[in-house]
Amino acid sequence: MQSLKNDIRQKIMDAGRKEFSRKGFTKASMRSIATQVGVGVGNLYHYFPSKDSLFCAVLAPITSSFYSMFDRHHGKYADALDMIREEYLFSAVSEYMNLLRGNRTLMKILFFGHKGLH
């Protein structure tokens, strides 16, 4: 039973990612997402109590990656003067570019998600 619930949750998140990507946050519809998944809107709200909570869940992988990256870099280079060193700049930019390359759709939703991408 639990794996079925996890499967539905993942399907909702996948449909949400597509919906937010196509329409942006404002125009995205929980009803449309529920229809894509094949569940009732009421059931969708058992998994995600609001469109905002679904949006945050969809973006969680990229936002947590950013927080981890910032913690690593700022923990290692606590002094602002260290952060202008070439070693720090190369490391930070390389890691940021890897995040961009590996998460293009989520990055687009994060940065441009208010208006949709298509």
CSV table of C-alpha atoms in Angstrom, one decimal:
chain,number,residue,atom,x,y,z
A,1,MET,CA,0.0,0.0,0.0
A,2,GLN,CA,2.8,2.4,0.9
A,3,SER,CA,4.6,1.9,-2.5
A,4,LEU,CA,1.3,2.7,-4.3
A,5,LYS,CA,1.1,5.9,-2.4
A,6,ASN,CA,4.7,6.8,-3.2
A,7,ASP,CA,4.0,5.9,-6.8
A,8,ILE,CA,1.0,8.3,-6.9
A,9,ARG,CA,3.0,11.0,-5.1
A,10,GLN,CA,5.8,10.7,-7.7
A,11,LYS,CA,3.3,10.8,-10.6
A,12,ILE,CA,1.8,14.0,-9.1
A,13,MET,CA,5.3,15.5,-8.9
A,14,ASP,CA,6.1,14.5,-12.5
A,15,ALA,CA,2.8,16.0,-13.7
A,16,GLY,CA,3.4,19.1,-11.6
A,17,ARG,CA,6.8,19.6,-13.1
A,18,LYS,CA,5.4,19.4,-16.6
A,19,GLU,CA,2.5,21.7,-15.7
A,20,PHE,CA,4.7,24.3,-14.1
A,21,SER,CA,7.2,24.1,-17.0
A,22,ARG,CA,4.5,24.7,-19.6
A,23,LYS,CA,2.2,27.2,-17.8
A,24,GLY,CA,4.2,28.7,-15.0
A,25,PHE,CA,3.2,28.7,-11.4
A,26,THR,CA,0.3,31.2,-11.7
A,27,LYS,CA,-1.5,29.5,-14.6
A,28,ALA,CA,-0.7,25.9,-13.5
A,29,SER,CA,-3.9,24.1,-12.4
A,30,MET,CA,-4.2,21.5,-9.7
A,31,ARG,CA,-7.2,20.2,-11.5
A,32,SER,CA,-5.2,19.7,-14.7
A,33,ILE,CA,-2.4,18.0,-12.7
A,34,ALA,CA,-5.0,15.7,-11.0
A,35,THR,CA,-6.4,14.8,-14.4
A,36,GLN,CA,-3.0,14.0,-15.9
A,37,VAL,CA,-2.3,11.6,-13.0
A,38,GLY,CA,-5.8,10.1,-13.0
A,39,VAL,CA,-6.8,11.1,-9.5
A,40,GLY,CA,-9.4,13.3,-8.1
A,41,VAL,CA,-8.5,16.9,-7.1
A,42,GLY,CA,-9.5,16.1,-3.5
A,43,ASN,CA,-7.1,13.2,-3.5
A,44,LEU,CA,-4.3,15.4,-4.9
A,45,TYR,CA,-4.7,17.7,-1.9
A,46,HIS,CA,-4.1,14.8,0.5
A,47,TYR,CA,-0.6,14.5,-1.0
A,48,PHE,CA,0.0,18.3,-1.4
A,49,PRO,CA,-2.2,20.7,0.6
A,50,SER,CA,-1.6,23.5,-1.9
A,51,LYS,CA,-0.2,24.4,-5.3
A,52,ASP,CA,2.7,26.1,-3.5
A,53,SER,CA,3.5,22.9,-1.5
A,54,LEU,CA,3.6,21.0,-4.8
A,55,PHE,CA,5.7,23.6,-6.4
A,56,CYS,CA,8.2,23.5,-3.5
A,57,ALA,CA,8.3,19.7,-3.7
A,58,VAL,CA,9.0,19.8,-7.4
A,59,LEU,CA,11.9,22.2,-6.9
A,60,ALA,CA,13.2,20.6,-3.7
A,61,PRO,CA,16.0,18.6,-5.5
A,62,ILE,CA,17.5,21.8,-7.0
A,63,THR,CA,17.0,24.1,-4.0
A,64,SER,CA,18.5,21.5,-1.6
A,65,SER,CA,21.5,21.2,-4.0
A,66,PHE,CA,22.0,24.9,-3.9
A,67,TYR,CA,21.8,25.0,-0.1
A,68,SER,CA,24.3,22.2,0.1
A,69,MET,CA,26.6,23.9,-2.3
A,70,PHE,CA,26.4,27.2,-0.5
A,71,ASP,CA,27.0,25.5,2.9
A,72,ARG,CA,30.1,23.7,1.5
A,73,HIS,CA,31.6,26.8,0.0
A,74,HIS,CA,30.8,29.2,2.7
A,75,GLY,CA,31.8,26.8,5.4
A,76,LYS,CA,35.2,26.2,3.8
A,77,TYR,CA,35.7,29.9,2.9
A,78,ALA,CA,34.2,31.7,5.9
A,79,ASP,CA,36.3,34.8,5.2
A,80,ALA,CA,35.0,37.0,2.4
A,81,LEU,CA,38.6,37.6,1.3
A,82,ASP,CA,39.1,33.9,0.7
A,83,MET,CA,36.1,33.9,-1.6
A,84,ILE,CA,37.8,36.1,-4.1
A,85,ARG,CA,40.7,33.6,-4.5
A,86,GLU,CA,40.9,31.8,-7.9
A,87,GLU,CA,40.5,28.4,-6.2
A,88,TYR,CA,37.2,29.3,-4.6
A,89,LEU,CA,35.8,31.0,-7.8
A,90,PHE,CA,36.7,28.1,-10.0
A,91,SER,CA,35.2,25.6,-7.6
A,92,ALA,CA,32.0,27.6,-7.1
A,93,VAL,CA,31.4,28.3,-10.8
A,94,SER,CA,32.2,24.7,-11.8
A,95,GLU,CA,29.7,23.3,-9.2
A,96,TYR,CA,27.1,25.9,-10.2
A,97,MET,CA,27.5,25.0,-13.9
A,98,ASN,CA,27.2,21.3,-13.1
A,99,LEU,CA,23.9,22.0,-11.3
A,100,LEU,CA,22.7,24.0,-14.4
A,101,ARG,CA,23.6,21.2,-16.8
A,102,GLY,CA,22.1,18.4,-14.7
A,103,ASN,CA,18.9,20.2,-13.9
A,104,ARG,CA,17.9,22.3,-16.8
A,105,THR,CA,14.1,21.9,-16.5
A,106,LEU,CA,14.1,22.6,-12.7
A,107,MET,CA,16.4,25.5,-13.1
A,108,LYS,CA,14.1,27.0,-15.8
A,109,ILE,CA,11.1,26.5,-13.5
A,110,LEU,CA,13.0,28.0,-10.6
A,111,PHE,CA,14.2,31.1,-12.4
A,112,PHE,CA,11.3,31.6,-14.9
A,113,GLY,CA,8.5,29.5,-13.4
A,114,HIS,CA,6.2,32.4,-12.8
A,115,LYS,CA,5.5,32.7,-16.5
A,116,GLY,CA,5.9,29.3,-18.0
A,117,LEU,CA,8.5,28.1,-20.6
A,118,HIS,CA,6.5,27.3,-23.7
